[in-house]
PDB file of C-alpha atoms in Angstrom:
ATOM      1  CA  UNK A   1      32.008   2.421  31.278  1.00  0.00           C
ATOM      2  CA  UNK A   2      33.828   1.993  27.475  1.00  0.00           C
ATOM      3  CA  UNK A   3      37.601   2.506  26.785  1.00  0.00           C
ATOM      4  CA  UNK A   4      37.576   5.763  24.990  1.00  0.00           C
ATOM      5  CA  UNK A   5      41.147   2.925  23.055  1.00  0.00           C
ATOM      6  CA  UNK A   6      38.318   1.336  22.665  1.00  0.00           C
ATOM      7  CA  UNK A   7      37.084   0.712  19.036  1.00  0.00           C
ATOM      8  CA  UNK A   8      33.895   0.945  18.387  1.00  0.00           C
ATOM      9  CA  UNK A   9      32.403  -1.450  15.650  1.00  0.00           C
ATOM     10  CA  UNK A  10      29.011   0.020  14.128  1.00  0.00           C
ATOM     11  CA  UNK A  11      26.902  -2.389  11.631  1.00  0.00           C
ATOM     12  CA  UNK A  12      25.000  -1.525   8.063  1.00  0.00           C
ATOM     13  CA  UNK A  13      23.816  -1.829   5.538  1.00  0.00           C
ATOM     14  CA  UNK A  14      26.223  -0.167   2.030  1.00  0.00           C
ATOM     15  CA  UNK A  15      23.916   1.897   1.003  1.00  0.00           C
ATOM     16  CA  UNK A  16      24.961   5.572   1.009  1.00  0.00           C
ATOM     17  CA  UNK A  17      21.609   6.168   2.665  1.00  0.00           C
ATOM     18  CA  UNK A  18      22.501   3.423   5.828  1.00  0.00           C
ATOM     19  CA  UNK A  19      26.139   4.789   5.720  1.00  0.00           C
ATOM     20  CA  UNK A  20      24.421   8.819   5.813  1.00  0.00           C
ATOM     21  CA  UNK A  21      22.317   7.494   8.584  1.00  0.00           C
ATOM     22  CA  UNK A  22      24.890   5.850  10.306  1.00  0.00           C
ATOM     23  CA  UNK A  23      26.543   8.940  10.611  1.00  0.00           C
ATOM     24  CA  UNK A  24      24.294  10.614  11.796  1.00  0.00           C
ATOM     25  CA  UNK A  25      23.605   7.598  15.014  1.00  0.00           C
ATOM     26  CA  UNK A  26      27.557   8.590  15.505  1.00  0.00           C
ATOM     27  CA  UNK A  27      27.518  11.935  15.532  1.00  0.00           C
ATOM     28  CA  UNK A  28      24.647  12.407  17.818  1.00  0.00           C
ATOM     29  CA  UNK A  29      27.402   9.916  20.096  1.00  0.00           C
ATOM     30  CA  UNK A  30      30.294  11.836  19.733  1.00  0.00           C
ATOM     31  CA  UNK A  31      28.754  14.323  21.996  1.00  0.00           C
ATOM     32  CA  UNK A  32      28.426  12.204  24.294  1.00  0.00           C
ATOM     33  CA  UNK A  33      31.203  10.117  23.381  1.00  0.00           C
ATOM     34  CA  UNK A  34      34.105  12.433  21.909  1.00  0.00           C
ATOM     35  CA  UNK A  35      36.627   9.648  22.599  1.00  0.00           C
ATOM     36  CA  UNK A  36      35.028   6.991  21.414  1.00  0.00           C
ATOM     37  CA  UNK A  37      36.200   5.781  17.372  1.00  0.00           C
ATOM     38  CA  UNK A  38      34.417   4.174  15.791  1.00  0.00           C
ATOM     39  CA  UNK A  39      35.183   1.541  13.187  1.00  0.00           C
ATOM     40  CA  UNK A  40      31.666   1.468   9.835  1.00  0.00           C
ATOM     41  CA  UNK A  41      31.235  -2.349   9.178  1.00  0.00           C
ATOM     42  CA  UNK A  42      29.062  -2.618   5.983  1.00  0.00           C
ATOM     43  CA  UNK A  43      26.532  -5.298   5.932  1.00  0.00           C
ATOM     44  CA  UNK A  44      24.409  -7.416   3.138  1.00  0.00           C
ATOM     45  CA  UNK A  45      21.219  -7.995   3.342  1.00  0.00           C
ATOM     46  CA  UNK A  46      19.532 -10.813   1.443  1.00  0.00           C
ATOM     47  CA  UNK A  47      16.616  -7.881   0.695  1.00  0.00           C
ATOM     48  CA  UNK A  48      19.653  -5.507  -1.326  1.00  0.00           C
ATOM     49  CA  UNK A  49      21.689  -9.295  -2.656  1.00  0.00           C
ATOM     50  CA  UNK A  50      18.094  -9.979  -4.433  1.00  0.00           C
ATOM     51  CA  UNK A  51      16.770  -6.338  -5.290  1.00  0.00           C
ATOM     52  CA  UNK A  52      14.237  -7.427  -7.753  1.00  0.00           C
ATOM     53  CA  UNK A  53      12.865  -9.745  -6.247  1.00  0.00           C
ATOM     54  CA  UNK A  54       9.002  -8.925  -4.861  1.00  0.00           C
ATOM     55  CA  UNK A  55       9.572  -8.774  -1.636  1.00  0.00           C
ATOM     56  CA  UNK A  56       6.112 -10.490  -0.627  1.00  0.00           C
ATOM     57  CA  UNK A  57       8.299 -13.988  -2.781  1.00  0.00           C
ATOM     58  CA  UNK A  58      11.353 -12.851  -0.413  1.00  0.00           C
ATOM     59  CA  UNK A  59      10.039 -13.006   3.296  1.00  0.00           C
ATOM     60  CA  UNK A  60       8.957  -9.715   3.444  1.00  0.00           C
ATOM     61  CA  UNK A  61       9.963  -6.976   6.819  1.00  0.00           C
ATOM     62  CA  UNK A  62      13.899  -8.505   7.666  1.00  0.00           C
ATOM     63  CA  UNK A  63      15.250  -8.444   4.298  1.00  0.00           C
ATOM     64  CA  UNK A  64      16.997  -5.791   5.347  1.00  0.00           C
ATOM     65  CA  UNK A  65      17.611  -6.162   9.008  1.00  0.00           C
ATOM     66  CA  UNK A  66      18.689 -10.114   9.772  1.00  0.00           C
ATOM     67  CA  UNK A  67      22.177 -10.666   7.961  1.00  0.00           C
ATOM     68  CA  UNK A  68      23.310  -7.040  10.515  1.00  0.00           C
ATOM     69  CA  UNK A  69      21.551  -8.347  13.726  1.00  0.00           C
ATOM     70  CA  UNK A  70      23.247 -12.535  13.011  1.00  0.00           C
ATOM     71  CA  UNK A  71      26.812 -10.040  12.877  1.00  0.00           C
ATOM     72  CA  UNK A  72      25.362  -8.421  15.722  1.00  0.00           C
ATOM     73  CA  UNK A  73      24.355 -11.582  18.141  1.00  0.00           C
ATOM     74  CA  UNK A  74      27.977 -13.509  17.222  1.00  0.00           C
ATOM     75  CA  UNK A  75      29.609 -10.495  18.904  1.00  0.00           C
ATOM     76  CA  UNK A  76      30.950  -9.345  15.205  1.00  0.00           C
ATOM     77  CA  UNK A  77      29.437  -5.729  15.831  1.00  0.00           C
ATOM     78  CA  UNK A  78      28.967  -4.013  19.280  1.00  0.00           C
ATOM     79  CA  UNK A  79      26.030  -1.812  17.637  1.00  0.00           C
ATOM     80  CA  UNK A  80      24.115  -1.436  14.478  1.00  0.00           C
ATOM     81  CA  UNK A  81      21.822   1.608  12.438  1.00  0.00           C
ATOM     82  CA  UNK A  82      18.288   0.582  11.027  1.00  0.00           C
ATOM     83  CA  UNK A  83      16.006   2.859   9.169  1.00  0.00           C
ATOM     84  CA  UNK A  84      13.390   2.467  12.545  1.00  0.00           C
ATOM     85  CA  UNK A  85      10.125   1.322   9.173  1.00  0.00           C
ATOM     86  CA  UNK A  86      11.952  -2.014   7.627  1.00  0.00           C
ATOM     87  CA  UNK A  87      12.001  -3.827  11.462  1.00  0.00           C
ATOM     88  CA  UNK A  88      10.641  -6.591  12.384  1.00  0.00           C
ATOM     89  CA  UNK A  89       8.175  -6.079  15.316  1.00  0.00           C
ATOM     90  CA  UNK A  90       9.714  -8.877  17.250  1.00  0.00           C
ATOM     91  CA  UNK A  91      13.005  -9.064  17.532  1.00  0.00           C
ATOM     92  CA  UNK A  92      15.260 -11.064  18.345  1.00  0.00           C
ATOM     93  CA  UNK A  93      15.771 -12.644  21.744  1.00  0.00           C
ATOM     94  CA  UNK A  94      18.707 -11.325  22.804  1.00  0.00           C
ATOM     95  CA  UNK A  95      18.540  -7.756  21.583  1.00  0.00           C
ATOM     96  CA  UNK A  96      17.554  -4.852  21.833  1.00  0.00           C
ATOM     97  CA  UNK A  97      16.647  -1.095  20.456  1.00  0.00           C
ATOM     98  CA  UNK A  98      18.118   0.486  23.239  1.00  0.00           C
ATOM     99  CA  UNK A  99      17.644   4.108  20.518  1.00  0.00           C
ATOM    100  CA  UNK A 100      15.063   5.549  18.411  1.00  0.00           C
ATOM    101  CA  UNK A 101      16.497   8.942  16.415  1.00  0.00           C
ATOM    102  CA  UNK A 102      14.885  12.176  16.922  1.00  0.00           C
ATOM    103  CA  UNK A 103      11.647  11.321  12.899  1.00  0.00           C
ATOM    104  CA  UNK A 104      12.407  13.315  10.104  1.00  0.00           C
ATOM    105  CA  UNK A 105      10.583  13.000   7.247  1.00  0.00           C
ATOM    106  CA  UNK A 106       7.426  11.383   7.747  1.00  0.00           C
ATOM    107  CA  UNK A 107       5.238  11.715   4.977  1.00  0.00           C
ATOM    108  CA  UNK A 108       5.587  10.082   2.085  1.00  0.00           C
ATOM    109  CA  UNK A 109       6.058  12.421  -2.112  1.00  0.00           C
ATOM    110  CA  UNK A 110       6.143  12.218  -5.483  1.00  0.00           C
ATOM    111  CA  UNK A 111       9.180  13.176  -8.445  1.00  0.00           C
ATOM    112  CA  UNK A 112       7.901  12.711 -11.544  1.00  0.00           C
ATOM    113  CA  UNK A 113       8.780  13.544 -15.046  1.00  0.00           C
ATOM    114  CA  UNK A 114       8.252  17.524 -15.296  1.00  0.00           C
ATOM    115  CA  UNK A 115       7.173  18.110 -12.099  1.00  0.00           C
ATOM    116  CA  UNK A 116       3.439  16.887 -12.475  1.00  0.00           C
ATOM    117  CA  UNK A 117       1.420  16.408  -9.567  1.00  0.00           C
ATOM    118  CA  UNK A 118      -0.196  13.919  -9.039  1.00  0.00           C
ATOM    119  CA  UNK A 119      -3.728  15.339 -10.146  1.00  0.00           C
ATOM    120  CA  UNK A 120      -1.398  16.924 -12.942  1.00  0.00           C
ATOM    121  CA  UNK A 121      -0.486  13.843 -14.561  1.00  0.00           C
ATOM    122  CA  UNK A 122      -2.307  12.464 -17.187  1.00  0.00           C
ATOM    123  CA  UNK A 123      -4.326   9.434 -17.270  1.00  0.00           C
ATOM    124  CA  UNK A 124      -3.781   6.056 -17.014  1.00  0.00           C
ATOM    125  CA  UNK A 125       0.234   7.175 -16.074  1.00  0.00           C
ATOM    126  CA  UNK A 126       2.147   4.984 -14.646  1.00  0.00           C
ATOM    127  CA  UNK A 127       3.643   5.222 -11.599  1.00  0.00           C
ATOM    128  CA  UNK A 128       6.187   3.113  -9.493  1.00  0.00           C
ATOM    129  CA  UNK A 129       7.251   1.690  -5.912  1.00  0.00           C
ATOM    130  CA  UNK A 130       7.090  -1.905  -4.764  1.00  0.00           C
ATOM    131  CA  UNK A 131       5.026  -1.332  -1.436  1.00  0.00           C
ATOM    132  CA  UNK A 132       1.954  -2.954  -0.918  1.00  0.00           C
ATOM    133  CA  UNK A 133       1.382   0.050   1.302  1.00  0.00           C
ATOM    134  CA  UNK A 134       1.581   2.968  -1.284  1.00  0.00           C
ATOM    135  CA  UNK A 135       0.013   0.956  -4.544  1.00  0.00           C
ATOM    136  CA  UNK A 136      -2.810   0.422  -2.710  1.00  0.00           C
ATOM    137  CA  UNK A 137      -3.535   4.478  -0.908  1.00  0.00           C
ATOM    138  CA  UNK A 138      -2.132   5.916  -4.744  1.00  0.00           C
ATOM    139  CA  UNK A 139      -5.406   3.766  -5.614  1.00  0.00           C
ATOM    140  CA  UNK A 140      -7.569   5.031  -3.692  1.00  0.00           C
ATOM    141  CA  UNK A 141      -6.077   8.417  -4.623  1.00  0.00           C
ATOM    142  CA  UNK A 142      -6.276   7.660  -8.634  1.00  0.00           C
ATOM    143  CA  UNK A 143      -8.174   4.746  -9.473  1.00  0.00           C
ATOM    144  CA  UNK A 144      -6.828   4.645 -13.491  1.00  0.00           C
ATOM    145  CA  UNK A 145      -3.091   4.651 -12.233  1.00  0.00           C
ATOM    146  CA  UNK A 146      -1.019   1.402 -13.594  1.00  0.00           C
ATOM    147  CA  UNK A 147       0.797   1.439 -10.757  1.00  0.00           C
ATOM    148  CA  UNK A 148       4.598  -0.634 -11.765  1.00  0.00           C
ATOM    149  CA  UNK A 149       6.893  -2.787  -9.330  1.00  0.00           C
ATOM    150  CA  UNK A 150      10.511  -1.146  -8.007  1.00  0.00           C
ATOM    151  CA  UNK A 151      12.304  -1.626  -5.389  1.00  0.00           C
ATOM    152  CA  UNK A 152      16.041  -0.865  -5.224  1.00  0.00           C
ATOM    153  CA  UNK A 153      17.847   1.623  -3.621  1.00  0.00           C
ATOM    154  CA  UNK A 154      16.784   5.787  -4.400  1.00  0.00           C
ATOM    155  CA  UNK A 155      19.795   6.167  -6.962  1.00  0.00           C
ATOM    156  CA  UNK A 156      18.580   2.707  -8.346  1.00  0.00           C
ATOM    157  CA  UNK A 157      14.632   3.534  -7.926  1.00  0.00           C
ATOM    158  CA  UNK A 158      15.524   6.907  -9.874  1.00  0.00           C
ATOM    159  CA  UNK A 159      17.345   5.448 -12.779  1.00  0.00           C
ATOM    160  CA  UNK A 160      14.543   2.432 -14.157  1.00  0.00           C
ATOM    161  CA  UNK A 161      12.702   5.607 -13.204  1.00  0.00           C
ATOM    162  CA  UNK A 162      14.136   6.512 -17.118  1.00  0.00           C
ATOM    163  CA  UNK A 163      14.576   3.231 -18.164  1.00  0.00           C
ATOM    164  CA  UNK A 164      10.661   2.066 -17.946  1.00  0.00           C
ATOM    165  CA  UNK A 165       9.210   5.091 -18.997  1.00  0.00           C
ATOM    166  CA  UNK A 166       7.846   5.294 -15.664  1.00  0.00           C
ATOM    167  CA  UNK A 167       5.364   9.271 -15.501  1.00  0.00           C
ATOM    168  CA  UNK A 168       6.754   8.965 -11.673  1.00  0.00           C
ATOM    169  CA  UNK A 169       7.736   7.065  -8.073  1.00  0.00           C
ATOM    170  CA  UNK A 170       7.496   7.526  -5.191  1.00  0.00           C
ATOM    171  CA  UNK A 171       9.683   7.153  -2.337  1.00  0.00           C
ATOM    172  CA  UNK A 172       9.624   8.681   2.185  1.00  0.00           C
ATOM    173  CA  UNK A 173      10.653  12.331   2.051  1.00  0.00           C
ATOM    174  CA  UNK A 174      13.441  11.608   4.983  1.00  0.00           C
ATOM    175  CA  UNK A 175      15.323   8.960   2.736  1.00  0.00           C
ATOM    176  CA  UNK A 176      15.311  12.080  -0.064  1.00  0.00           C
ATOM    177  CA  UNK A 177      16.943  14.676   2.452  1.00  0.00           C
ATOM    178  CA  UNK A 178      19.077  12.933   3.637  1.00  0.00           C
ATOM    179  CA  UNK A 179      21.107  12.909   0.734  1.00  0.00           C
ATOM    180  CA  UNK A 180      20.330  16.790   0.303  1.00  0.00           C
ATOM    181  CA  UNK A 181      17.822  15.498  -3.195  1.00  0.00           C
ATOM    182  CA  UNK A 182      15.155  17.667  -2.138  1.00  0.00           C
ATOM    183  CA  UNK A 183      14.822  19.688  -4.858  1.00  0.00           C
ATOM    184  CA  UNK A 184      13.615  16.800  -6.966  1.00  0.00           C
ATOM    185  CA  UNK A 185      10.401  16.628  -5.139  1.00  0.00           C
ATOM    186  CA  UNK A 186       7.098  16.538  -7.047  1.00  0.00           C
ATOM    187  CA  UNK A 187       4.867  16.908  -3.616  1.00  0.00           C
ATOM    188  CA  UNK A 188       4.613  15.776  -0.752  1.00  0.00           C
ATOM    189  CA  UNK A 189       1.689  13.464   0.191  1.00  0.00           C
ATOM    190  CA  UNK A 190      -0.141  14.973   4.034  1.00  0.00           C
ATOM    191  CA  UNK A 191       0.052  11.845   6.418  1.00  0.00           C
ATOM    192  CA  UNK A 192      -3.978  11.383   5.818  1.00  0.00           C
ATOM    193  CA  UNK A 193      -3.822  11.118   1.894  1.00  0.00           C
ATOM    194  CA  UNK A 194      -1.225   7.765   2.276  1.00  0.00           C
ATOM    195  CA  UNK A 195      -1.166   6.795   5.512  1.00  0.00           C
ATOM    196  CA  UNK A 196       3.121   6.818   6.677  1.00  0.00           C
ATOM    197  CA  UNK A 197       5.127   3.706   7.222  1.00  0.00           C
ATOM    198  CA  UNK A 198       5.388   2.297  11.201  1.00  0.00           C
ATOM    199  CA  UNK A 199       8.451   4.404  12.437  1.00  0.00           C
ATOM    200  CA  UNK A 200       8.760   6.067   8.938  1.00  0.00           C
ATOM    201  CA  UNK A 201      11.562   8.613   8.634  1.00  0.00           C
ATOM    202  CA  UNK A 202      12.884   7.950  12.187  1.00  0.00           C
ATOM    203  CA  UNK A 203      16.920   5.303  12.717  1.00  0.00           C
ATOM    204  CA  UNK A 204      16.492   2.631  15.838  1.00  0.00           C
ATOM    205  CA  UNK A 205      19.742   2.149  17.172  1.00  0.00           C
ATOM    206  CA  UNK A 206      19.683  -1.911  18.156  1.00  0.00           C
ATOM    207  CA  UNK A 207      22.659  -3.637  20.509  1.00  0.00           C
ATOM    208  CA  UNK A 208      22.718  -6.416  22.767  1.00  0.00           C
ATOM    209  CA  UNK A 209      20.264  -7.006  25.615  1.00  0.00           C
ATOM    210  CA  UNK A 210      21.938  -6.048  29.183  1.00  0.00           C
ATOM    211  CA  UNK A 211      25.703  -5.376  26.982  1.00  0.00           C
ATOM    212  CA  UNK A 212      26.975  -1.853  27.840  1.00  0.00           C
ATOM    213  CA  UNK A 213      25.914   0.088  25.493  1.00  0.00           C
ATOM    214  CA  UNK A 214      22.769  -0.977  25.531  1.00  0.00           C
ATOM    215  CA  UNK A 215      22.343   1.525  28.382  1.00  0.00           C
ATOM    216  CA  UNK A 216      24.854   4.185  26.926  1.00  0.00           C
ATOM    217  CA  UNK A 217      23.510   4.088  24.175  1.00  0.00           C
ATOM    218  CA  UNK A 218      20.214   5.294  25.813  1.00  0.00           C
ATOM    219  CA  UNK A 219      21.589   8.666  26.266  1.00  0.00           C
ATOM    220  CA  UNK A 220      20.493   9.690  22.156  1.00  0.00           C
ATOM    221  CA  UNK A 221      16.972   7.981  22.699  1.00  0.00           C
ATOM    222  CA  UNK A 222      14.243  11.298  21.459  1.00  0.00           C
ATOM    223  CA  UNK A 223      11.710  10.329  23.823  1.00  0.00           C
ATOM    224  CA  UNK A 224       8.180  12.030  21.855  1.00  0.00           C
ATOM    225  CA  UNK A 225       9.690  10.416  18.743  1.00  0.00           C
ATOM    226  CA  UNK A 226      10.056   6.350  20.945  1.00  0.00           C
ATOM    227  CA  UNK A 227       6.593   6.511  21.817  1.00  0.00           C
ATOM    228  CA  UNK A 228       5.153   7.524  18.992  1.00  0.00           C
ATOM    229  CA  UNK A 229       6.608   5.100  17.860  1.00  0.00           C
ATOM    230  CA  UNK A 230       5.550   2.993  19.909  1.00  0.00           C
ATOM    231  CA  UNK A 231       1.567   3.117  19.208  1.00  0.00           C
ATOM    232  CA  UNK A 232       2.588   2.031  16.020  1.00  0.00           C
ATOM    233  CA  UNK A 233       3.509  -0.720  15.905  1.00  0.00           C
ATOM    234  CA  UNK A 234       1.655  -2.093  18.224  1.00  0.00           C
ATOM    235  CA  UNK A 235      -0.412  -1.525  15.846  1.00  0.00           C
ATOM    236  CA  UNK A 236       1.633  -2.895  12.885  1.00  0.00           C
ATOM    237  CA  UNK A 237       1.503  -6.384  15.693  1.00  0.00           C
ATOM    238  CA  UNK A 238      -2.525  -5.879  16.213  1.00  0.00           C
ATOM    239  CA  UNK A 239      -3.357  -6.803  12.927  1.00  0.00           C
ATOM    240  CA  UNK A 240      -0.607  -7.968  11.708  1.00  0.00           C
ATOM    241  CA  UNK A 241       0.734  -6.538   9.669  1.00  0.00           C
ATOM    242  CA  UNK A 242       4.116  -7.061   7.328  1.00  0.00           C
ATOM    243  CA  UNK A 243       4.805  -6.490   3.523  1.00  0.00           C
ATOM    244  CA  UNK A 244       2.331  -8.694   2.746  1.00  0.00           C
ATOM    245  CA  UNK A 245      -0.032  -7.058   4.452  1.00  0.00           C
ATOM    246  CA  UNK A 246      -1.338  -3.416   3.062  1.00  0.00           C
ATOM    247  CA  UNK A 247      -1.021  -1.330   6.614  1.00  0.00           C
ATOM    248  CA  UNK A 248       0.057   2.358   7.999  1.00  0.00           C
ATOM    249  CA  UNK A 249       0.527   4.085  10.429  1.00  0.00           C
ATOM    250  CA  UNK A 250       1.953   7.357  11.940  1.00  0.00           C
ATOM    251  CA  UNK A 251       1.488   8.820  15.626  1.00  0.00           C
ATOM    252  CA  UNK A 252       2.481  12.221  16.984  1.00  0.00           C
ATOM    253  CA  UNK A 253       2.274  14.018  20.310  1.00  0.00           C
ATOM    254  CA  UNK A 254      -0.169  17.188  20.336  1.00  0.00           C
ATOM    255  CA  UNK A 255      -0.894  19.068  23.658  1.00  0.00           C
ATOM    256  CA  UNK A 256      -0.238  15.913  25.486  1.00  0.00           C
ATOM    257  CA  UNK A 257      -2.031  12.578  23.791  1.00  0.00           C
ATOM    258  CA  UNK A 258      -1.168  10.696  21.326  1.00  0.00           C
ATOM    259  CA  UNK A 259      -2.804  11.135  18.206  1.00  0.00           C
ATOM    260  CA  UNK A 260      -2.057   8.080  16.035  1.00  0.00           C
ATOM    261  CA  UNK A 261      -3.646   7.622  12.564  1.00  0.00           C
ATOM    262  CA  UNK A 262      -3.438   4.196  10.950  1.00  0.00           C
ATOM    263  CA  UNK A 263      -5.054   3.385   7.100  1.00  0.00           C
ATOM    264  CA  UNK A 264      -5.989  -1.121   6.837  1.00  0.00           C
ATOM    265  CA  UNK A 265      -6.900  -2.377   3.154  1.00  0.00           C
ATOM    266  CA  UNK A 266      -9.519  -5.316   3.636  1.00  0.00           C
ATOM    267  CA  UNK A 267     -11.441  -6.913   0.065  1.00  0.00           C
ATOM    268  CA  UNK A 268     -10.093  -3.614  -1.668  1.00  0.00           C
ATOM    269  CA  UNK A 269     -10.928  -1.175   0.138  1.00  0.00           C
ATOM    270  CA  UNK A 270      -8.750   1.472   2.546  1.00  0.00           C
ATOM    271  CA  UNK A 271     -10.049   1.624   5.524  1.00  0.00           C
ATOM    272  CA  UNK A 272      -7.987   4.853   7.597  1.00  0.00           C
ATOM    273  CA  UNK A 273      -9.298   5.748  11.147  1.00  0.00           C
ATOM    274  CA  UNK A 274      -7.726   8.125  13.702  1.00  0.00           C
ATOM    275  CA  UNK A 275      -7.327   7.957  17.673  1.00  0.00           C
ATOM    276  CA  UNK A 276      -6.164   9.965  20.131  1.00  0.00           C
ATOM    277  CA  UNK A 277      -4.595   8.135  23.813  1.00  0.00           C
ATOM    278  CA  UNK A 278      -2.563   8.409  27.167  1.00  0.00           C
ATOM    279  CA  UNK A 279       0.730   9.359  26.856  1.00  0.00           C
ATOM    280  CA  UNK A 280       2.124   6.946  28.903  1.00  0.00           C
ATOM    281  CA  UNK A 281       0.243   4.357  27.351  1.00  0.00           C
ATOM    282  CA  UNK A 282       1.282   3.706  23.645  1.00  0.00           C
ATOM    283  CA  UNK A 283       0.426   0.561  23.083  1.00  0.00           C
ATOM    284  CA  UNK A 284      -3.089   0.761  24.059  1.00  0.00           C
ATOM    285  CA  UNK A 285      -3.319   3.158  21.980  1.00  0.00           C
ATOM    286  CA  UNK A 286      -2.052   0.971  18.612  1.00  0.00           C
ATOM    287  CA  UNK A 287      -4.409  -2.554  20.038  1.00  0.00           C
ATOM    288  CA  UNK A 288      -6.927   0.103  20.372  1.00  0.00           C
ATOM    289  CA  UNK A 289      -7.192   1.764  16.801  1.00  0.00           C
ATOM    290  CA  UNK A 290      -6.242  -1.893  15.426  1.00  0.00           C
ATOM    291  CA  UNK A 291      -9.324  -2.935  17.299  1.00  0.00           C
ATOM    292  CA  UNK A 292     -11.526  -0.612  15.577  1.00  0.00           C
ATOM    293  CA  UNK A 293      -9.965  -1.112  11.703  1.00  0.00           C
ATOM    294  CA  UNK A 294     -10.217  -4.387  12.528  1.00  0.00           C
ATOM    295  CA  UNK A 295     -13.566  -4.895  13.593  1.00  0.00           C
ATOM    296  CA  UNK A 296     -15.433  -2.327  10.961  1.00  0.00           C
ATOM    297  CA  UNK A 297     -16.881  -4.370   8.339  1.00  0.00           C
ATOM    298  CA  UNK A 298     -14.638  -7.245   5.746  1.00  0.00           C
ATOM    299  CA  UNK A 299     -12.247  -7.492   9.376  1.00  0.00           C
TER     300      UNK A 299
END
């Protein structure tokens, strides 16, 4: 058992949202381990340093976790808190996701001038997002829209929206809610209109495999969210999903079954489908939906 005198070092990104998310996890741990003392270690990732670069050009998904995982492997931190949607499917040898938080709102949202909904925006309106997944689904909903690449933390994107004269931007509801900024939201997209990224809204707690922390962190694991995200990530893995490939997945547990909705874009066509499966077999559910969408025309 960890000594109550030990300082527990928690690694995270430097943004306001990352720090809030880390405090959420620390709060959950204090319910179980009230004597623990925490030190938050802020780590700048390549994705943070290259804020204006195109994710496709600089390497895709692991950009927001690699430096933090390296600090874990070097023993400089005891565990890390990540946005689950930033986690690549392949985790470095020697590391493990020990816990998954209960999911916040998984939906994407529109922030726009004068709080206009997507339908109310004028023809050829300019919408900011660098996510390929959001871009293709936006164009499927409104083919006339002009999609402008836009990266950075939430404050940066809001500022750039004004600087670039954009009519709106698309963000994750979870981040805005955690920052207490949901009053800015003009419209929530349903998970069918805009299928979220795998893991969107949940937090991943990563540590060294077979360390004392791996067992202890499981105390805060939210099993229904873990099962849902396992199906989503298996779907992503089976289709080779990354930031270079438009793919979305959202699973929920309903009536003792996993309900998984997936989205892929192939040959300019956005394809979506939903499947059901056994709660005890989330990987199989993800694989089955990947086969279904991957085997359709153009697959």
